Coordinates of C-alpha atoms in Angstrom, one line a residue:
M23 CA -42.8 -8.3 -13.2
A24 CA -40.8 -7.8 -15.4
C25 CA -41.8 -9.7 -18.5
L26 CA -45.4 -8.7 -18.2
F27 CA -45.9 -9.4 -21.9
T28 CA -48.6 -12.3 -22.0
L29 CA -49.9 -15.0 -24.6
G30 CA -47.7 -15.0 -27.2
G31 CA -45.7 -12.0 -27.2
G32 CA -44.1 -8.6 -26.5
L33 CA -45.3 -4.8 -26.3
P34 CA -44.3 -3.6 -29.1
V35 CA -43.1 -1.0 -29.2
A36 CA -46.2 0.5 -31.2
A37 CA -50.0 -1.2 -31.5
R38 CA -50.6 -1.6 -35.8
A39 CA -51.3 1.1 -38.1
D40 CA -54.9 -0.6 -38.8
S41 CA -55.7 -0.4 -35.1
R42 CA -53.7 2.2 -33.2
P43 CA -53.8 3.3 -29.7
D44 CA -54.2 6.6 -28.6
P45 CA -50.5 7.7 -28.3
A46 CA -51.5 8.8 -24.2
E47 CA -52.6 4.9 -23.3
V48 CA -49.0 3.3 -24.2
R49 CA -45.9 3.7 -23.3
A50 CA -43.5 1.3 -24.3
E51 CA -40.9 -0.5 -22.2
A52 CA -38.1 -3.0 -22.2
E53 CA -39.6 -5.7 -25.0
C54 CA -38.2 -9.6 -22.9
P55 CA -37.3 -12.3 -24.2
V56 CA -40.9 -14.6 -24.6
D57 CA -40.7 -18.5 -26.6
E58 CA -43.7 -18.1 -29.1
P59 CA -46.1 -21.8 -30.3
S60 CA -45.6 -22.0 -34.2
E61 CA -48.8 -20.2 -35.7
G62 CA -51.3 -23.0 -35.7
V63 CA -50.4 -25.3 -32.7
A64 CA -52.7 -26.7 -30.0
L65 CA -50.7 -27.2 -27.2
R66 CA -51.5 -28.8 -23.4
P67 CA -51.2 -27.4 -21.0
G68 CA -47.9 -27.7 -19.0
A69 CA -46.5 -28.5 -22.9
E70 CA -43.6 -26.0 -24.3
G71 CA -44.6 -22.9 -25.5
L72 CA -47.8 -22.8 -23.6
T73 CA -48.3 -19.9 -23.6
H74 CA -51.4 -18.8 -21.2
A75 CA -50.7 -19.6 -17.4
V76 CA -54.4 -20.0 -15.7
E77 CA -56.8 -17.7 -14.5
P78 CA -56.0 -16.1 -10.7
R79 CA -59.4 -17.1 -9.1
E80 CA -59.4 -19.5 -11.2
P81 CA -62.5 -22.7 -9.5
G82 CA -61.8 -26.5 -9.3
P83 CA -63.2 -29.3 -9.2
E84 CA -64.9 -29.4 -5.5
E85 CA -65.9 -26.1 -6.6
I86 CA -67.8 -26.3 -10.1
A87 CA -69.6 -29.2 -8.4
R88 CA -71.1 -26.9 -6.2
M89 CA -71.6 -24.0 -8.3
S90 CA -73.1 -26.5 -10.6
A91 CA -75.1 -28.2 -7.7
D92 CA -76.6 -25.4 -6.5
L93 CA -77.4 -24.0 -9.9
R94 CA -79.6 -27.0 -10.0
R95 CA -81.3 -26.4 -6.8
R96 CA -81.9 -23.6 -8.1
L97 CA -83.5 -24.2 -11.4
E98 CA -85.1 -27.1 -9.5
E99 CA -87.0 -24.2 -7.0
S100 CA -87.5 -22.6 -9.4
G101 CA -89.5 -23.5 -12.2
G102 CA -87.3 -25.3 -14.3
M103 CA -87.1 -23.8 -17.6
R104 CA -89.0 -20.8 -16.6
R105 CA -86.4 -18.7 -15.3
V106 CA -85.5 -18.8 -18.0
P107 CA -86.3 -15.2 -21.0
A108 CA -87.0 -16.0 -24.8
T109 CA -86.6 -13.0 -25.9
G110 CA -86.5 -9.6 -24.1
E111 CA -82.5 -8.0 -23.8
I112 CA -80.4 -8.2 -20.3
M113 CA -79.3 -4.5 -20.0
V114 CA -75.9 -4.6 -17.3
P115 CA -75.3 -1.6 -15.5
L116 CA -71.1 -0.7 -16.2
W117 CA -68.6 0.8 -14.3
V118 CA -65.5 1.3 -15.0
H119 CA -62.9 1.8 -12.4
V120 CA -59.0 3.2 -15.0
I121 CA -56.8 2.4 -12.5
K122 CA -53.1 3.9 -13.9
D123 CA -49.7 4.8 -12.4
G124 CA -48.6 8.5 -13.9
A125 CA -49.2 8.5 -18.1
L126 CA -49.4 4.3 -17.9
G127 CA -53.3 3.1 -18.2
L128 CA -56.6 3.7 -20.2
S129 CA -58.1 6.1 -22.0
D130 CA -61.9 7.4 -21.3
A131 CA -61.6 6.7 -25.6
G132 CA -59.8 3.1 -24.5
V133 CA -63.0 2.4 -22.8
K134 CA -65.6 3.3 -25.1
R135 CA -63.7 0.8 -27.5
Q136 CA -63.9 -1.8 -25.0
V137 CA -67.6 -1.8 -24.7
D138 CA -68.5 -1.3 -28.3
T139 CA -66.5 -4.1 -28.3
L140 CA -68.5 -6.3 -25.2
N141 CA -71.5 -5.7 -27.6
A142 CA -70.4 -6.7 -31.4
A143 CA -69.8 -10.0 -28.9
Y144 CA -72.3 -10.7 -26.8
G145 CA -75.5 -9.0 -29.6
G146 CA -73.4 -11.4 -32.4
R147 CA -72.4 -9.4 -34.9
L148 CA -68.9 -11.2 -34.7
G149 CA -70.3 -14.1 -35.6
G150 CA -72.4 -17.1 -33.4
V151 CA -75.8 -15.7 -31.2
D152 CA -76.9 -12.9 -29.8
T153 CA -76.9 -13.7 -26.6
G154 CA -79.6 -10.9 -25.3
V155 CA -77.0 -9.8 -23.3
R156 CA -75.7 -5.7 -23.7
F157 CA -73.4 -3.6 -21.5
V158 CA -74.9 -0.3 -20.2
L159 CA -72.1 2.6 -19.5
T160 CA -73.1 3.5 -16.1
G161 CA -69.5 5.3 -14.8
I162 CA -65.4 5.7 -15.3
T163 CA -63.3 6.3 -12.2
H164 CA -59.8 7.2 -12.5
T165 CA -57.3 6.7 -10.3
L166 CA -53.9 7.3 -9.5
N167 CA -52.4 4.9 -7.5
K168 CA -48.3 2.8 -9.3
D169 CA -48.7 0.2 -7.1
W170 CA -52.7 -0.6 -7.8
F171 CA -51.8 -0.1 -11.3
R172 CA -48.1 -2.5 -10.7
D173 CA -50.7 -5.6 -8.6
P174 CA -54.1 -5.1 -9.2
L175 CA -53.9 -9.4 -7.8
G176 CA -52.5 -8.7 -4.6
N177 CA -54.2 -5.7 -4.2
E178 CA -57.4 -6.7 -4.8
A179 CA -59.4 -6.1 -1.3
A180 CA -58.3 -2.2 -1.4
I181 CA -58.8 -1.4 -5.1
K182 CA -62.6 -3.3 -4.3
T183 CA -63.5 -1.9 -1.0
K184 CA -62.2 1.6 -2.7
L185 CA -64.3 1.3 -5.7
R186 CA -66.7 -1.1 -6.1
V187 CA -70.6 0.1 -7.0
G188 CA -73.9 -1.4 -7.4
G189 CA -75.3 -4.5 -6.4
A190 CA -75.6 -8.1 -7.9
E191 CA -76.3 -6.7 -11.4
T192 CA -73.8 -4.3 -11.5
L193 CA -70.7 -4.7 -13.9
N194 CA -66.9 -3.6 -11.9
L195 CA -64.4 -3.6 -14.2
Y196 CA -61.1 -2.7 -12.8
I197 CA -58.6 -2.3 -16.1
A198 CA -54.7 -1.7 -14.3
Q199 CA -51.5 -3.7 -15.7
L200 CA -51.8 -8.1 -14.1
G201 CA -48.2 -9.5 -14.2
E202 CA -46.9 -12.4 -16.2
L203 CA -49.6 -14.9 -18.3
V204 CA -52.5 -12.8 -16.9
L205 CA -54.5 -11.4 -19.4
G206 CA -57.1 -11.0 -16.2
Y207 CA -59.3 -12.5 -14.5
A208 CA -63.6 -13.0 -12.8
T209 CA -65.9 -13.7 -10.0
Y210 CA -68.6 -15.9 -10.7
P211 CA -72.0 -15.9 -9.5
Y212 CA -72.8 -18.4 -7.4
W213 CA -69.9 -17.0 -5.2
Y214 CA -71.9 -12.9 -5.3
Q215 CA -73.4 -14.1 -0.9
G216 CA -70.8 -14.8 -0.9
E217 CA -67.6 -12.3 -1.2
P218 CA -69.8 -9.4 -2.7
Q219 CA -66.8 -6.7 -1.8
L220 CA -64.4 -9.1 -4.4
D221 CA -67.1 -8.9 -7.6
G222 CA -66.1 -7.2 -10.7
V223 CA -63.0 -8.5 -13.9
V224 CA -60.5 -7.6 -13.7
I225 CA -58.2 -6.8 -17.3
D226 CA -55.1 -6.3 -18.0
W227 CA -55.4 -2.3 -20.1
R228 CA -52.9 -3.7 -22.5
S229 CA -55.3 -5.8 -23.9
V230 CA -58.4 -3.9 -25.2
P231 CA -58.9 -3.0 -28.8
G232 CA -55.8 -1.5 -30.1
G233 CA -53.5 -2.3 -28.0
P234 CA -50.2 -3.1 -28.0
L235 CA -50.9 -7.1 -26.1
R236 CA -49.5 -8.2 -29.1
N237 CA -52.6 -11.5 -30.6
F238 CA -54.6 -9.8 -28.4
D239 CA -55.2 -6.5 -28.6
K240 CA -59.2 -6.8 -29.5
G241 CA -60.6 -6.3 -26.4
F242 CA -61.6 -10.5 -26.0
T243 CA -60.0 -10.7 -23.3
A244 CA -62.8 -8.5 -21.1
V245 CA -65.9 -10.5 -23.4
H246 CA -63.8 -13.4 -22.1
E247 CA -63.1 -12.5 -18.6
I248 CA -67.2 -11.3 -18.0
G249 CA -68.7 -14.3 -19.7
H250 CA -67.0 -16.1 -15.9
W251 CA -68.8 -12.9 -14.4
L252 CA -72.7 -14.5 -16.3
G253 CA -71.7 -17.9 -14.8
L254 CA -69.4 -20.2 -18.6
L255 CA -66.9 -21.8 -17.4
H256 CA -63.9 -22.6 -20.0
T257 CA -64.7 -24.6 -23.5
F258 CA -62.2 -27.0 -22.0
E259 CA -63.7 -27.9 -18.2
N260 CA -63.5 -31.1 -17.1
G261 CA -61.7 -32.3 -20.5
C262 CA -63.5 -34.8 -22.1
A263 CA -65.5 -35.7 -19.3
T264 CA -69.0 -35.3 -18.5
P265 CA -70.4 -33.0 -18.1
G266 CA -67.6 -30.4 -19.6
D267 CA -69.0 -26.9 -19.3
A268 CA -71.7 -28.0 -18.7
V269 CA -73.5 -27.1 -22.5
D270 CA -75.0 -29.1 -25.1
D271 CA -73.4 -27.5 -28.3
T272 CA -70.2 -26.3 -26.8
P273 CA -67.9 -29.9 -28.1
P274 CA -66.2 -31.5 -25.3
E275 CA -62.4 -30.5 -25.7
A276 CA -59.2 -31.9 -23.9
Y277 CA -56.7 -29.3 -23.5
P278 CA -57.2 -25.7 -24.2
T279 CA -56.2 -23.6 -28.2
T280 CA -53.2 -21.7 -28.2
G281 CA -53.0 -20.3 -30.8
C282 CA -55.4 -19.8 -33.5
P283 CA -55.1 -23.3 -35.5
P284 CA -57.5 -24.1 -38.7
G285 CA -59.4 -27.1 -36.4
K286 CA -58.8 -29.0 -33.6
D287 CA -60.4 -32.6 -32.0
T288 CA -59.0 -34.1 -29.2
C289 CA -62.0 -36.1 -28.0
T290 CA -63.9 -38.7 -29.2
E291 CA -67.3 -38.0 -29.0
P292 CA -68.6 -35.8 -32.0
G293 CA -68.2 -32.6 -33.3
E294 CA -64.5 -30.0 -33.5
D295 CA -62.9 -29.1 -30.5
P296 CA -64.8 -25.4 -30.2
V297 CA -61.3 -22.6 -31.5
H298 CA -63.7 -19.6 -31.8
N299 CA -65.8 -19.9 -28.7
F300 CA -64.7 -16.6 -27.0
M301 CA -64.9 -19.2 -23.1
D302 CA -61.7 -20.8 -25.3
Y303 CA -57.8 -19.5 -24.4
A304 CA -57.3 -19.1 -28.5
Q305 CA -55.9 -15.7 -29.7
D306 CA -58.2 -13.3 -30.4
R307 CA -58.1 -13.6 -34.0
C308 CA -60.0 -16.4 -34.0
M309 CA -62.3 -15.7 -30.7
T310 CA -65.7 -15.1 -32.7
N311 CA -68.7 -16.6 -31.3
F312 CA -70.8 -17.8 -28.1
T313 CA -73.1 -20.4 -28.5
A314 CA -77.0 -20.9 -28.2
G315 CA -76.3 -22.9 -25.3
Q316 CA -74.0 -20.5 -23.7
A317 CA -77.3 -18.0 -24.0
V318 CA -79.1 -19.8 -22.2
R319 CA -76.4 -20.2 -19.1
M320 CA -75.9 -16.2 -19.3
R321 CA -79.5 -15.7 -19.0
Q322 CA -79.9 -19.0 -15.8
M323 CA -77.3 -17.7 -14.2
W324 CA -78.7 -13.5 -14.6
D325 CA -82.5 -14.3 -13.4
L326 CA -81.1 -17.3 -10.2
Y327 CA -78.6 -15.5 -9.1
R328 CA -77.8 -11.5 -10.3
R329 CA -81.4 -9.6 -11.2
P330 CA -82.2 -7.5 -8.8
T331 CA -85.4 -7.5 -9.0
V332 CA -85.3 -11.4 -7.8
P333 CA -84.8 -12.1 -4.1
A334 CA -82.2 -15.0 -3.4
V335 CA -83.4 -18.5 -3.2

């Protein structure tokens, strides 16, 4: 747990002057040496310099196949695309659970910056489409617990049993400090029926807008993980093989993006890799968009798994 610095950089003494967090949000800790990848280089998983670990709870191929089959079944039983509303906004109730170790952790001002970033990203204001998804900050809880703060994954059941609010439609966002090479992780809509008490998203407090994680300080870790909570897979899912990430307008991608390359094309199928998509692994400065196909998938998942007025199939 000594070196918690994620994705190509250590924890700097201070954030950049143009996005400085509140003083209460940052306490400098000793830096640990981390080998950084060359700027703009996309590396294969396992290659020297790869700076993003597999997310905890990441589903394997068999689980993804089960998730996809269940989605197809539900779409067929519900009339297919009739379940995808053409207009209107999806209003997601959001509870944020801030876990701290003394003064170390996120402030309420940092929470509000993160919520603003979520709505900008999902609203298409940073690039790409307006997905129609909106996040309504319903409440913030504060918990002082050193063990929970330092090891949210190891204490996941206790944390979520104590703090979780609402049903499948309510996004519970837990903010603490994660370990080596991990910025965050999420549950998927398909899992809610089997493990409702574990539903939600966990992120590192240092990844919020203006946070001290170099290259990951724009709040896009939460954008990415909430994409999983809404049913999106990584753009590099299945590599170049069909069905990829199950979204037609995200070209296939053989392996995740590292850094912020001007472009990369790792599959023979048409289209360059979606290096600017929020569901890749690029640095925050490289991420700008969701696609129309991803917006459709999120709406399908919401209607079939999370909308509170729709009974389970």
